[in-house]
mmCIF file of N, CA, C and O in Angstrom:
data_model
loop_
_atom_site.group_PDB
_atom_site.id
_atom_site.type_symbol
_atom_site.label_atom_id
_atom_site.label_comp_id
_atom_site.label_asym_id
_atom_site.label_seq_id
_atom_site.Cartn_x
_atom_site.Cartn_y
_atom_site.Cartn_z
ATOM 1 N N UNK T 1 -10.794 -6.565 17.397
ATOM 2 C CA UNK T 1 -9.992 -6.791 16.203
ATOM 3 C C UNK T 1 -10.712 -6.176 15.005
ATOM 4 O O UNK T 1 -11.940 -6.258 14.967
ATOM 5 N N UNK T 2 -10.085 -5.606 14.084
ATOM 6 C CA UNK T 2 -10.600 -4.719 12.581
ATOM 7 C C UNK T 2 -11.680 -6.464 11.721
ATOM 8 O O UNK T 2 -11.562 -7.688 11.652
ATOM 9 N N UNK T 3 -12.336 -5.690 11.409
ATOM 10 C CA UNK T 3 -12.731 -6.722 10.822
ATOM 11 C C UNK T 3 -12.659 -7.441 9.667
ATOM 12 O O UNK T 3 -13.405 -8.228 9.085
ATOM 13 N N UNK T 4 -11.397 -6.901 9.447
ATOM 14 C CA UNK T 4 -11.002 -7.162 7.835
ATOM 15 C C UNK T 4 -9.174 -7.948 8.000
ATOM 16 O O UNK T 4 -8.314 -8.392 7.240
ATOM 17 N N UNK T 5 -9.290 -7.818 8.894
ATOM 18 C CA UNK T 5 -7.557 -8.016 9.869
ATOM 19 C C UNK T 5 -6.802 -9.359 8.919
ATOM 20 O O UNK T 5 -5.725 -9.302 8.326
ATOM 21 N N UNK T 6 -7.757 -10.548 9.005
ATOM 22 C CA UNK T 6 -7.587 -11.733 8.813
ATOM 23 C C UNK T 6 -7.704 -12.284 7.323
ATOM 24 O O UNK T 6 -7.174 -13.329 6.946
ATOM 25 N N UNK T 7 -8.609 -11.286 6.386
ATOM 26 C CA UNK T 7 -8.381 -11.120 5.122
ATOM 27 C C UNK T 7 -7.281 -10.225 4.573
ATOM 28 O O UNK T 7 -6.895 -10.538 3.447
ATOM 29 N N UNK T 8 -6.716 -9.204 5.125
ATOM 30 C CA UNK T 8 -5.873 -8.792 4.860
ATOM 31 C C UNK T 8 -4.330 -9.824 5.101
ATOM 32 O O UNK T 8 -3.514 -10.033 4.202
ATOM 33 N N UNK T 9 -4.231 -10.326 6.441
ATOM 34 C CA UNK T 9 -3.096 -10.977 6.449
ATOM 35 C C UNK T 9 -3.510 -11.991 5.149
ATOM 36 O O UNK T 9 -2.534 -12.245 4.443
ATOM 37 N N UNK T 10 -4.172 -12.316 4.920
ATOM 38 C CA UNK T 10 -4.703 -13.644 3.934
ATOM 39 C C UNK T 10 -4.002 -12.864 2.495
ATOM 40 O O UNK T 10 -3.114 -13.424 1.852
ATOM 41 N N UNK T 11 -4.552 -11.505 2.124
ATOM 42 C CA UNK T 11 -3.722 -10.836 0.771
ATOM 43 C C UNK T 11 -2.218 -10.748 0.874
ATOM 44 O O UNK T 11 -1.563 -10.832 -0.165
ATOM 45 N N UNK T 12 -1.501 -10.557 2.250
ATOM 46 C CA UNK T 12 -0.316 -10.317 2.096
ATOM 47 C C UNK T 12 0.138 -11.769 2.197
ATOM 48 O O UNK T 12 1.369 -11.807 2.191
ATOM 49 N N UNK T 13 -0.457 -13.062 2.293
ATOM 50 C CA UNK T 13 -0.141 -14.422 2.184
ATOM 51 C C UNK T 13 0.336 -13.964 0.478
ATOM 52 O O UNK T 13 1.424 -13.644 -0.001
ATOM 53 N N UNK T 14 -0.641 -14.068 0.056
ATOM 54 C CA UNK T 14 -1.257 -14.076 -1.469
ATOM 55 C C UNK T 14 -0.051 -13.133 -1.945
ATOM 56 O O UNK T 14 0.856 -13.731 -2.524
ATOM 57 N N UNK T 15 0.092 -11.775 -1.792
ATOM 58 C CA UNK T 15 0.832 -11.426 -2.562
ATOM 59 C C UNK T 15 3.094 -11.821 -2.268
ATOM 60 O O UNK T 15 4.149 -11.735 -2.897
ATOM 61 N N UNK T 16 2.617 -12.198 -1.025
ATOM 62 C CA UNK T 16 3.998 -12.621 -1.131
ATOM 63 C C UNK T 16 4.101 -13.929 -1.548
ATOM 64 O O UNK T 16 5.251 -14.355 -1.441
ATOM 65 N N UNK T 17 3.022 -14.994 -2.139
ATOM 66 C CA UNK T 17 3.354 -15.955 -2.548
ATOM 67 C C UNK T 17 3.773 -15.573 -4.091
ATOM 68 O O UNK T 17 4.720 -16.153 -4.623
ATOM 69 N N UNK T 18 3.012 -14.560 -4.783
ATOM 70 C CA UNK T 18 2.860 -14.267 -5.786
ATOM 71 C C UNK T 18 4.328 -13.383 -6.116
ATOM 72 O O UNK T 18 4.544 -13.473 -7.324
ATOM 73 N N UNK T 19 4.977 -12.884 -5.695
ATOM 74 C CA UNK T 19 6.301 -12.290 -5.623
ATOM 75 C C UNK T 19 7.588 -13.303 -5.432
ATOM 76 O O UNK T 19 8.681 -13.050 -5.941
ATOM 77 N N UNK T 20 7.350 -14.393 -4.698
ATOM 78 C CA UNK T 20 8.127 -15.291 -4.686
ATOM 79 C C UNK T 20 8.070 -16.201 -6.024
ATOM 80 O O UNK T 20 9.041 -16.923 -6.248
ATOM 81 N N UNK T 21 7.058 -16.202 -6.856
ATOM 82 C CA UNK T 21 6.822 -16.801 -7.951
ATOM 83 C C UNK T 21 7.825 -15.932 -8.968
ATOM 84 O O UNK T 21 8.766 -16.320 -9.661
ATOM 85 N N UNK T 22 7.545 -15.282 -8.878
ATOM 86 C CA UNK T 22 8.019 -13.473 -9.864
ATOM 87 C C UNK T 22 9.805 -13.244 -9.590
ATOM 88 O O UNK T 22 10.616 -12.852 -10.429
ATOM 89 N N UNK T 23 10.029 -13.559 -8.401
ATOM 90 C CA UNK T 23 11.461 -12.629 -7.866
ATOM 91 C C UNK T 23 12.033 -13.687 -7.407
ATOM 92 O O UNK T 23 11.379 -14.623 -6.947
ATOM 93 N N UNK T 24 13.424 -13.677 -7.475
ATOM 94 C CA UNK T 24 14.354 -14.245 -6.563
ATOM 95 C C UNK T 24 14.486 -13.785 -4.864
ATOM 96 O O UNK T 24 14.245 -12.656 -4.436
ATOM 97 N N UNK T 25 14.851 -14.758 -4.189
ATOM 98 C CA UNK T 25 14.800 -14.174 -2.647
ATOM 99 C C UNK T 25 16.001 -13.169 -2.757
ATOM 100 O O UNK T 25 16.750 -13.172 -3.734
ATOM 101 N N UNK T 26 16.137 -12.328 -1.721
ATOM 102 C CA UNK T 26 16.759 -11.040 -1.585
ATOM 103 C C UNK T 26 17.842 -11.484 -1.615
ATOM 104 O O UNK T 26 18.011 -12.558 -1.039
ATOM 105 N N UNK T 27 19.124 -10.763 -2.371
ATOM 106 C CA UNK T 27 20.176 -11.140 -2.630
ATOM 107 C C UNK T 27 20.962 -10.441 -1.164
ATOM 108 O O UNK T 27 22.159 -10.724 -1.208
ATOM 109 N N UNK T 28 20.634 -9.668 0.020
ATOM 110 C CA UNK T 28 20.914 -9.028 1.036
ATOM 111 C C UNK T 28 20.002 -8.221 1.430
ATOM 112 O O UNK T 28 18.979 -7.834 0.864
ATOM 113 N N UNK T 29 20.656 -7.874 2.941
ATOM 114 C CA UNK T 29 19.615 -6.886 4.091
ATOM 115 C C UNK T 29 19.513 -5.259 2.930
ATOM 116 O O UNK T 29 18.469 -4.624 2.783
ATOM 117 N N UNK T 30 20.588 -4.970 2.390
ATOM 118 C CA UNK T 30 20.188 -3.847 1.119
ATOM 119 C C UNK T 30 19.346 -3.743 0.066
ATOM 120 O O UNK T 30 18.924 -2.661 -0.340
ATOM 121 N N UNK T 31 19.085 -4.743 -0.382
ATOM 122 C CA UNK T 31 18.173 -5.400 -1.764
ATOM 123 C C UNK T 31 16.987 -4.960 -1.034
ATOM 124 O O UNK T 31 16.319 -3.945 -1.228
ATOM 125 N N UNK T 32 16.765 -6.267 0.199
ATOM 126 C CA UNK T 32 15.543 -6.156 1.197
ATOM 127 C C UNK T 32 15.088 -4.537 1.435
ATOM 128 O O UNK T 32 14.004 -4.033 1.142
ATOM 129 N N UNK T 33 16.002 -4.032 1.920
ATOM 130 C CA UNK T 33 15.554 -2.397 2.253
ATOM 131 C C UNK T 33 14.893 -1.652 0.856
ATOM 132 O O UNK T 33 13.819 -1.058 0.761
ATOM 133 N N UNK T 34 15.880 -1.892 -0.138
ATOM 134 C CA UNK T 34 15.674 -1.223 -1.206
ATOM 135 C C UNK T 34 14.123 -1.362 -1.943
ATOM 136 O O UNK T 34 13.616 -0.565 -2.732
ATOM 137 N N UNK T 35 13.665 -2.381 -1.526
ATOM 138 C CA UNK T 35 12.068 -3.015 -2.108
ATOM 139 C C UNK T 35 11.194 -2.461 -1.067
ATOM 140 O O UNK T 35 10.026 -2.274 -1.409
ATOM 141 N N UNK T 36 11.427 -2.252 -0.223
ATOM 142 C CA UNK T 36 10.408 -2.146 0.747
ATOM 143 C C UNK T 36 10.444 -0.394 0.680
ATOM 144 O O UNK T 36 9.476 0.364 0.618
ATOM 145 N N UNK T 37 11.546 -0.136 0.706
ATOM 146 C CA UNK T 37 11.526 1.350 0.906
ATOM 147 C C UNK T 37 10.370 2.331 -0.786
ATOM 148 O O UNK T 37 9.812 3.418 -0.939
ATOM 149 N N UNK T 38 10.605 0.968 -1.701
ATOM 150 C CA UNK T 38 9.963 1.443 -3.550
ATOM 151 C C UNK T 38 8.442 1.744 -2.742
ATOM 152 O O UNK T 38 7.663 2.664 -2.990
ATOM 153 N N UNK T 39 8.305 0.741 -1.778
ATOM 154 C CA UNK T 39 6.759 0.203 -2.107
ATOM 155 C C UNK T 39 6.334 1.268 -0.968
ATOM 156 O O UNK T 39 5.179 1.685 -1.059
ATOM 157 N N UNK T 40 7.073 1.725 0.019
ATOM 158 C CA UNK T 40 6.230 2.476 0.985
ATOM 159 C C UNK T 40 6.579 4.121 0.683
ATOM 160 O O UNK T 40 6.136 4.988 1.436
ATOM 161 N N UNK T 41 7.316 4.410 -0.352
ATOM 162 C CA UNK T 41 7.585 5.686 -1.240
ATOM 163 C C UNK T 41 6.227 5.722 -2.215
ATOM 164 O O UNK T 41 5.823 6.789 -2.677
ATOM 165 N N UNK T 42 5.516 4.356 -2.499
ATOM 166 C CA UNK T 42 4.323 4.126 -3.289
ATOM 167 C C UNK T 42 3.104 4.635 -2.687
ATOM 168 O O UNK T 42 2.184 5.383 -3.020
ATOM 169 N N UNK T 43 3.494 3.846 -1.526
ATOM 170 C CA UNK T 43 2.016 3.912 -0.268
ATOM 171 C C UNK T 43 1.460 5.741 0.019
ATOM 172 O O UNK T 43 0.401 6.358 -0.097
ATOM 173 N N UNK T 44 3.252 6.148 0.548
ATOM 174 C CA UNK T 44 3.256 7.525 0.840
ATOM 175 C C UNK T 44 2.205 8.481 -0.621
ATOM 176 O O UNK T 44 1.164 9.129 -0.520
ATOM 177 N N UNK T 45 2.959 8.205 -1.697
ATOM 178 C CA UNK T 45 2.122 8.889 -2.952
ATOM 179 C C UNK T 45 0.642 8.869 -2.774
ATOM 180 O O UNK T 45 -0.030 9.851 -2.460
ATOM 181 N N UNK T 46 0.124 7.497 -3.035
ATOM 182 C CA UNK T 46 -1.116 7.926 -2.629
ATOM 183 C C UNK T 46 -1.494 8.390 -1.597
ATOM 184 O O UNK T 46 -2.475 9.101 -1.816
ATOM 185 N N UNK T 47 -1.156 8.355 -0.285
ATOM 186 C CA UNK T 47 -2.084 8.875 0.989
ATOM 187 C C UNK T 47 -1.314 10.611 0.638
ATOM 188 O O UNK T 47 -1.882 11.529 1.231
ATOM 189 N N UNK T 48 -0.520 10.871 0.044
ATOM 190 C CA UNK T 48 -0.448 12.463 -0.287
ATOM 191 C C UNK T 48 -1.699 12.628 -1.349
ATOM 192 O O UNK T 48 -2.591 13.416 -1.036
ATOM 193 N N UNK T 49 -1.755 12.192 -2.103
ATOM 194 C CA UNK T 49 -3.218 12.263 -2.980
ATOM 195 C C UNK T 49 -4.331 12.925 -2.077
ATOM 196 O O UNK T 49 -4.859 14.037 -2.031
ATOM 197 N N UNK T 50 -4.458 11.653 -1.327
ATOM 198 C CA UNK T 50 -5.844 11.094 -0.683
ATOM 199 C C UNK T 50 -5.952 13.088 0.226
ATOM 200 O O UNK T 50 -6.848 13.916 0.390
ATOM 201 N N UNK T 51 -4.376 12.994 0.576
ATOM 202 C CA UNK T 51 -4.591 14.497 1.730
ATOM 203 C C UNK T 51 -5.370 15.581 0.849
ATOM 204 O O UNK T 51 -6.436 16.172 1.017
ATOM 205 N N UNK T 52 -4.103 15.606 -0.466
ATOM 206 C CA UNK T 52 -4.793 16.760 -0.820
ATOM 207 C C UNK T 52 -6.403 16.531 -1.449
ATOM 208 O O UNK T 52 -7.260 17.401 -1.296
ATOM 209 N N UNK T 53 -6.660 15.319 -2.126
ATOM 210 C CA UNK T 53 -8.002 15.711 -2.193
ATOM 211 C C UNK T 53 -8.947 15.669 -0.806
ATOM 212 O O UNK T 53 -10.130 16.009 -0.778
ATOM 213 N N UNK T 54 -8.532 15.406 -0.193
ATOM 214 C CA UNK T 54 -9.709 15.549 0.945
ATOM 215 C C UNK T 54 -9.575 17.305 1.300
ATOM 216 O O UNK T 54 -10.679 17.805 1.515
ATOM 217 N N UNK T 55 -8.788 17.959 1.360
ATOM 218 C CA UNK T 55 -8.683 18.930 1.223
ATOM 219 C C UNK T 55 -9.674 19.943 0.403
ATOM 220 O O UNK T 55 -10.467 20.778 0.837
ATOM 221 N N UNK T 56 -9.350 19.579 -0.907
ATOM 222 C CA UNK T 56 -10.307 19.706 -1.795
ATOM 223 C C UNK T 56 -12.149 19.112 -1.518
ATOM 224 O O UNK T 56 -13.263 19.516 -1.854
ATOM 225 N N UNK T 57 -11.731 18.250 -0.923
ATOM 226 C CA UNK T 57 -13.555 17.650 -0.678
ATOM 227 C C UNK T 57 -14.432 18.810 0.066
ATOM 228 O O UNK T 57 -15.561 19.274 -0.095
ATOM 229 N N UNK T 58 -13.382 19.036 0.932
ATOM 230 C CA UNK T 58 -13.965 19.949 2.628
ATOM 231 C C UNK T 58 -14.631 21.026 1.728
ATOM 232 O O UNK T 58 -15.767 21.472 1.892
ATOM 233 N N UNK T 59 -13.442 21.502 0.404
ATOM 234 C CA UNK T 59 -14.130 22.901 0.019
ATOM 235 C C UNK T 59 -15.262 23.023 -0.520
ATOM 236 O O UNK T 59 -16.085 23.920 -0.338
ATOM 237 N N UNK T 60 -15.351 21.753 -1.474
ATOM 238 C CA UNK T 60 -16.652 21.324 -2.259
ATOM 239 C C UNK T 60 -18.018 20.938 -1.019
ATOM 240 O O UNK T 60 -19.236 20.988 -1.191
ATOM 241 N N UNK T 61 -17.511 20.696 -0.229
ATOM 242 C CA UNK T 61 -18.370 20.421 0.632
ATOM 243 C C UNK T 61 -19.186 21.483 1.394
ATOM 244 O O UNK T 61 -20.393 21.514 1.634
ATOM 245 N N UNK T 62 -17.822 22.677 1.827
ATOM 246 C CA UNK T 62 -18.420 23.510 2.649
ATOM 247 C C UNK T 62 -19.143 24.720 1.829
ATOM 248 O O UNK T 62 -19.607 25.728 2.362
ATOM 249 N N UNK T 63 -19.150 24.427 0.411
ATOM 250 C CA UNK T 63 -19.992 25.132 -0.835
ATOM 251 C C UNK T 63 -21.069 24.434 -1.663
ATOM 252 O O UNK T 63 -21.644 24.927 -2.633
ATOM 253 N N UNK T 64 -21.285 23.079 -1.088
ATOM 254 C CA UNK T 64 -21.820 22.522 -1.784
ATOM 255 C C UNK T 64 -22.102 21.957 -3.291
ATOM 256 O O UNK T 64 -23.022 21.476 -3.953
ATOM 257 N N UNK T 65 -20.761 22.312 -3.411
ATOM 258 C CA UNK T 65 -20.583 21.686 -4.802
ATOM 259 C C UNK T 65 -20.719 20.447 -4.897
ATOM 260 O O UNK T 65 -20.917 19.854 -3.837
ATOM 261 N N UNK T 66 -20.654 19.548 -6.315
ATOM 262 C CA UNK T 66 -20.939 18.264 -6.220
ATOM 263 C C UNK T 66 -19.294 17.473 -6.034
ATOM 264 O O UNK T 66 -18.301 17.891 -6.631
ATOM 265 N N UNK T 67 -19.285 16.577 -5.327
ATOM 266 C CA UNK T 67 -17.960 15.431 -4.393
ATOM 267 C C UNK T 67 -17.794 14.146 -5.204
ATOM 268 O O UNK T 67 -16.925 13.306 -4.971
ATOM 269 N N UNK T 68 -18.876 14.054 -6.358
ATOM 270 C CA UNK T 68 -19.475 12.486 -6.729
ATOM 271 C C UNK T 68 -17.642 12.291 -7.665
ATOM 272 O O UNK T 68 -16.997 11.320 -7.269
ATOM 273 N N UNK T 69 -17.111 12.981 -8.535
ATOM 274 C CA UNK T 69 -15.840 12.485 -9.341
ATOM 275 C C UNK T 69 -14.591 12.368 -8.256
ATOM 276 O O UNK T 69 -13.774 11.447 -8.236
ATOM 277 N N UNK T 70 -14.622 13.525 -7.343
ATOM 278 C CA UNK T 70 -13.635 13.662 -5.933
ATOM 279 C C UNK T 70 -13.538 12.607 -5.242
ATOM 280 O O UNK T 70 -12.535 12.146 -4.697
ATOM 281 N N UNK T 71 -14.787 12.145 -5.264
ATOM 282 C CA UNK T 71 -14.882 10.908 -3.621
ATOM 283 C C UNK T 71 -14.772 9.890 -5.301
ATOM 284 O O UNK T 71 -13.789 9.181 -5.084
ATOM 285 N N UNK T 72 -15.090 9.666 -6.194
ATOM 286 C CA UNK T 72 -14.483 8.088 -6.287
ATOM 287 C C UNK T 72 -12.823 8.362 -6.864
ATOM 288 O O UNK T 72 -12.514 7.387 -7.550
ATOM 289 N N UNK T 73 -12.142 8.964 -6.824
ATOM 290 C CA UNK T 73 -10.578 9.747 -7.142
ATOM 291 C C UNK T 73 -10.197 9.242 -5.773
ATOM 292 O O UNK T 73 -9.219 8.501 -5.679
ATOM 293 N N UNK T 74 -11.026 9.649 -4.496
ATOM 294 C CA UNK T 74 -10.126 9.337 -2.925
ATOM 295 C C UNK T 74 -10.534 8.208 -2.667
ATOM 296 O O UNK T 74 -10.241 7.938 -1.503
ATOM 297 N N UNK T 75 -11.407 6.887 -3.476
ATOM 298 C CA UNK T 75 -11.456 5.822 -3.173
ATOM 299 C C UNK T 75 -10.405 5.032 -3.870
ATOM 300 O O UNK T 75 -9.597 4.402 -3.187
ATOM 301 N N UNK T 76 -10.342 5.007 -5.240
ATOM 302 C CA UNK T 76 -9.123 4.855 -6.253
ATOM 303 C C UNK T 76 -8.248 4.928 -5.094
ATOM 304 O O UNK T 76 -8.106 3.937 -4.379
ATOM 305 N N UNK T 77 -7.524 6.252 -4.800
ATOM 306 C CA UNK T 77 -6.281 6.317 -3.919
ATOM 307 C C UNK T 77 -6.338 5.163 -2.723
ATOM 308 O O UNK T 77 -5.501 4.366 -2.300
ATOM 309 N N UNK T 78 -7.806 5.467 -2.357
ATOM 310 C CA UNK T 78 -7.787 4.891 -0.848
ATOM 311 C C UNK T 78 -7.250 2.953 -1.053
ATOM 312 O O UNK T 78 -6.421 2.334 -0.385
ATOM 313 N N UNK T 79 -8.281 2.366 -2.444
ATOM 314 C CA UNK T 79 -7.927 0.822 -2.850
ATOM 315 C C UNK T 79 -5.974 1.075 -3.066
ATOM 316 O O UNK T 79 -5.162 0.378 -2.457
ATOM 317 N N UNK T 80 -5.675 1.919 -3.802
ATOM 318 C CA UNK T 80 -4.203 1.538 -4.390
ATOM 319 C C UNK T 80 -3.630 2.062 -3.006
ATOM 320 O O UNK T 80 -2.492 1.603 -3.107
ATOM 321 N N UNK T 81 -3.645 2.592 -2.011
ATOM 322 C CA UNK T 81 -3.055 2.707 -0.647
ATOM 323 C C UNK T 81 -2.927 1.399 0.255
ATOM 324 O O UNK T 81 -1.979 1.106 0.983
ATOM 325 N N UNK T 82 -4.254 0.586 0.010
ATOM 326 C CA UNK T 82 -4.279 -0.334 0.732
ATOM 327 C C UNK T 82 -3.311 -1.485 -0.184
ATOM 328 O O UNK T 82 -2.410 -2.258 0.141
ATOM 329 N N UNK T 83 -3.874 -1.222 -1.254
ATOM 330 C CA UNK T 83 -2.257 -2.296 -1.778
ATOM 331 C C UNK T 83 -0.683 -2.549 -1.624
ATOM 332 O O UNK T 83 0.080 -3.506 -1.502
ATOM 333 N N UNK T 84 -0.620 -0.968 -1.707
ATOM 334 C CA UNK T 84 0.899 -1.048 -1.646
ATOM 335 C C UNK T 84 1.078 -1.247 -0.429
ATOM 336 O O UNK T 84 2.228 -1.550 -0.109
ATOM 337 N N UNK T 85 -0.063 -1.144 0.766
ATOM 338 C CA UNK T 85 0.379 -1.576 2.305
ATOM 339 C C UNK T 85 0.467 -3.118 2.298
ATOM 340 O O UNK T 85 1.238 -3.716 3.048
ATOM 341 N N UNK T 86 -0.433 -3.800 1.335
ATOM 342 C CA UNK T 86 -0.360 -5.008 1.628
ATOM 343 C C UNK T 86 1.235 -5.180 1.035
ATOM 344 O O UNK T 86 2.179 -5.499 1.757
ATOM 345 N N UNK T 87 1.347 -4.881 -0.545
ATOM 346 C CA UNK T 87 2.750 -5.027 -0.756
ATOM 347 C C UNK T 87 4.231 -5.074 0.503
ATOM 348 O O UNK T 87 5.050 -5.979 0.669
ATOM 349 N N UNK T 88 4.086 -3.386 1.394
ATOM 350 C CA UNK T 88 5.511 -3.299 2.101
ATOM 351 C C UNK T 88 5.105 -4.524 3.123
ATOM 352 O O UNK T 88 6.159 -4.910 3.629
ATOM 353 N N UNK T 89 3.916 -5.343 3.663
ATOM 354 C CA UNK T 89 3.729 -5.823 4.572
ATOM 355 C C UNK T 89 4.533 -7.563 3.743
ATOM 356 O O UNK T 89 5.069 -8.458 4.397
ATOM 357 N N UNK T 90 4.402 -7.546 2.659
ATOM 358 C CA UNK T 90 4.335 -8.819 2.221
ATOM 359 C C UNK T 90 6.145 -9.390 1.830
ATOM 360 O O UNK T 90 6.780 -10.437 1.956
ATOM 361 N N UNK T 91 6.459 -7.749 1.220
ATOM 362 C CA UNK T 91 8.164 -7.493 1.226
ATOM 363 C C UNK T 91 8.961 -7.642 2.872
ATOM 364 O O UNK T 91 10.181 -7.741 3.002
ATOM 365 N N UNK T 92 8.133 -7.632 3.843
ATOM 366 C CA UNK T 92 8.451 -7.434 5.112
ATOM 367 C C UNK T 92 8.674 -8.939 5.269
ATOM 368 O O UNK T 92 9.617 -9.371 5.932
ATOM 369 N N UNK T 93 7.885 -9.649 4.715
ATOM 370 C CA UNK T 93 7.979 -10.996 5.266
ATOM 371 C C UNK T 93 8.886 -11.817 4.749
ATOM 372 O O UNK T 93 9.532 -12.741 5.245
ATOM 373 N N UNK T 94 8.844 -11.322 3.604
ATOM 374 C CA UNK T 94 10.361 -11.723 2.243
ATOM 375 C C UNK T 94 11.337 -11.504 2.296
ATOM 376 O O UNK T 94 12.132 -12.149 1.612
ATOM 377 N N UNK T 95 11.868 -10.237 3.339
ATOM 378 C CA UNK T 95 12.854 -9.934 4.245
ATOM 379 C C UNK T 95 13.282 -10.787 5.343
ATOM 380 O O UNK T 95 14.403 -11.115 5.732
ATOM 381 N N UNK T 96 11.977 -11.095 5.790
ATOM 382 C CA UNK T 96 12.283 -12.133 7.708
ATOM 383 C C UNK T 96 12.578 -13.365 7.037
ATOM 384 O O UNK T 96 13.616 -13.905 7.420
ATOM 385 N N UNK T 97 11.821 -14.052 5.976
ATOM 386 C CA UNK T 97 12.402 -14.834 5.351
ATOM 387 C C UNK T 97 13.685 -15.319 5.062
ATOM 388 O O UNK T 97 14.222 -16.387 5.355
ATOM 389 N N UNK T 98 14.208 -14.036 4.236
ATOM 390 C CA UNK T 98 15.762 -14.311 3.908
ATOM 391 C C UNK T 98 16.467 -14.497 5.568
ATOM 392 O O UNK T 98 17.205 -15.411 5.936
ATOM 393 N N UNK T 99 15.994 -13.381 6.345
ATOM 394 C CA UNK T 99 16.790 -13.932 7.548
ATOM 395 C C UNK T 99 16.617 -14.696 8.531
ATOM 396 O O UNK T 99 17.007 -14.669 9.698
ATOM 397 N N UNK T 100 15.747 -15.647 7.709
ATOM 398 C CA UNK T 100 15.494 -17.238 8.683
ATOM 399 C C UNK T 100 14.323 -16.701 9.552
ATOM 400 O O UNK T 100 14.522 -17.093 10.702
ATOM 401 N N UNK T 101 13.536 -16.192 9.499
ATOM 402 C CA UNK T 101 12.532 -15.867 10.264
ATOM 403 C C UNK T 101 11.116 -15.796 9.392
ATOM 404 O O UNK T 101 10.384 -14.878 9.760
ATOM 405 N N UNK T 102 10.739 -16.399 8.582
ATOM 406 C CA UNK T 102 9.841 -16.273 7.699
ATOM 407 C C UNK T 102 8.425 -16.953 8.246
ATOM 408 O O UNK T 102 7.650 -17.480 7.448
ATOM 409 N N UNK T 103 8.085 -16.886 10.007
ATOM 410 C CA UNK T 103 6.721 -17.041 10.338
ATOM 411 C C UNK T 103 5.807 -15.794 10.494
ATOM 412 O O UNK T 103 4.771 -15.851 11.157
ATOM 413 N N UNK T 104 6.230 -14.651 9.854
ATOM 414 C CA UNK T 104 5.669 -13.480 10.069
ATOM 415 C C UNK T 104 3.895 -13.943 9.772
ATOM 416 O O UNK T 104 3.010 -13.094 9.877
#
């Protein structure tokens, strides 16, 4: 098992408690789609980031230029990637929810 597995389900506790505070439950299976689809159109943005700068890293790398502003730019991406995953994971559950299935 990842070793972070069980803190992560623990953030997407957290942030879907924190969204249920914030939002009304989904007014339909469309609403539902429509949120989940914002947040993993989010996710996608950064890991396109993350591509192209790693892209960029390889070159700095294979010239030895300095990586030190690059690599904390693909960590930035890498933290706000892992959010918006926790986000579509947490909208996922706010979905099973509305349809009576909310032990995700």
């Amino acid at each position: 098992m990842n070793a972070v597995e069980n803190d992560v389900r623990a953030l997407v506790d957290k942030e879907f408690a924190a969204a249920n505070e914030r939002f009304p439950q989904f007014h339909s299976a469309h609403e539902g789609y429509a949120v989940i689809q914002e947040e993993v159109d989010e996710l996608k943005e950064d890991m396109d980031r993350i591509t192209c700068r790693i892209t960029s890293l390889r070159a700095r790398v294979r010239f030895n230029n300095s990586c030190e502003e690059l690599l904390s730019r693909i960590y930035d991406n890498a933290v706000n990637a892992a959010c918006e995953a926790i986000q579509v994971a947490a909208m996922c559950k706010k979905f099973l929810e509305m349809e009576g299935q909310g032990n995700a």
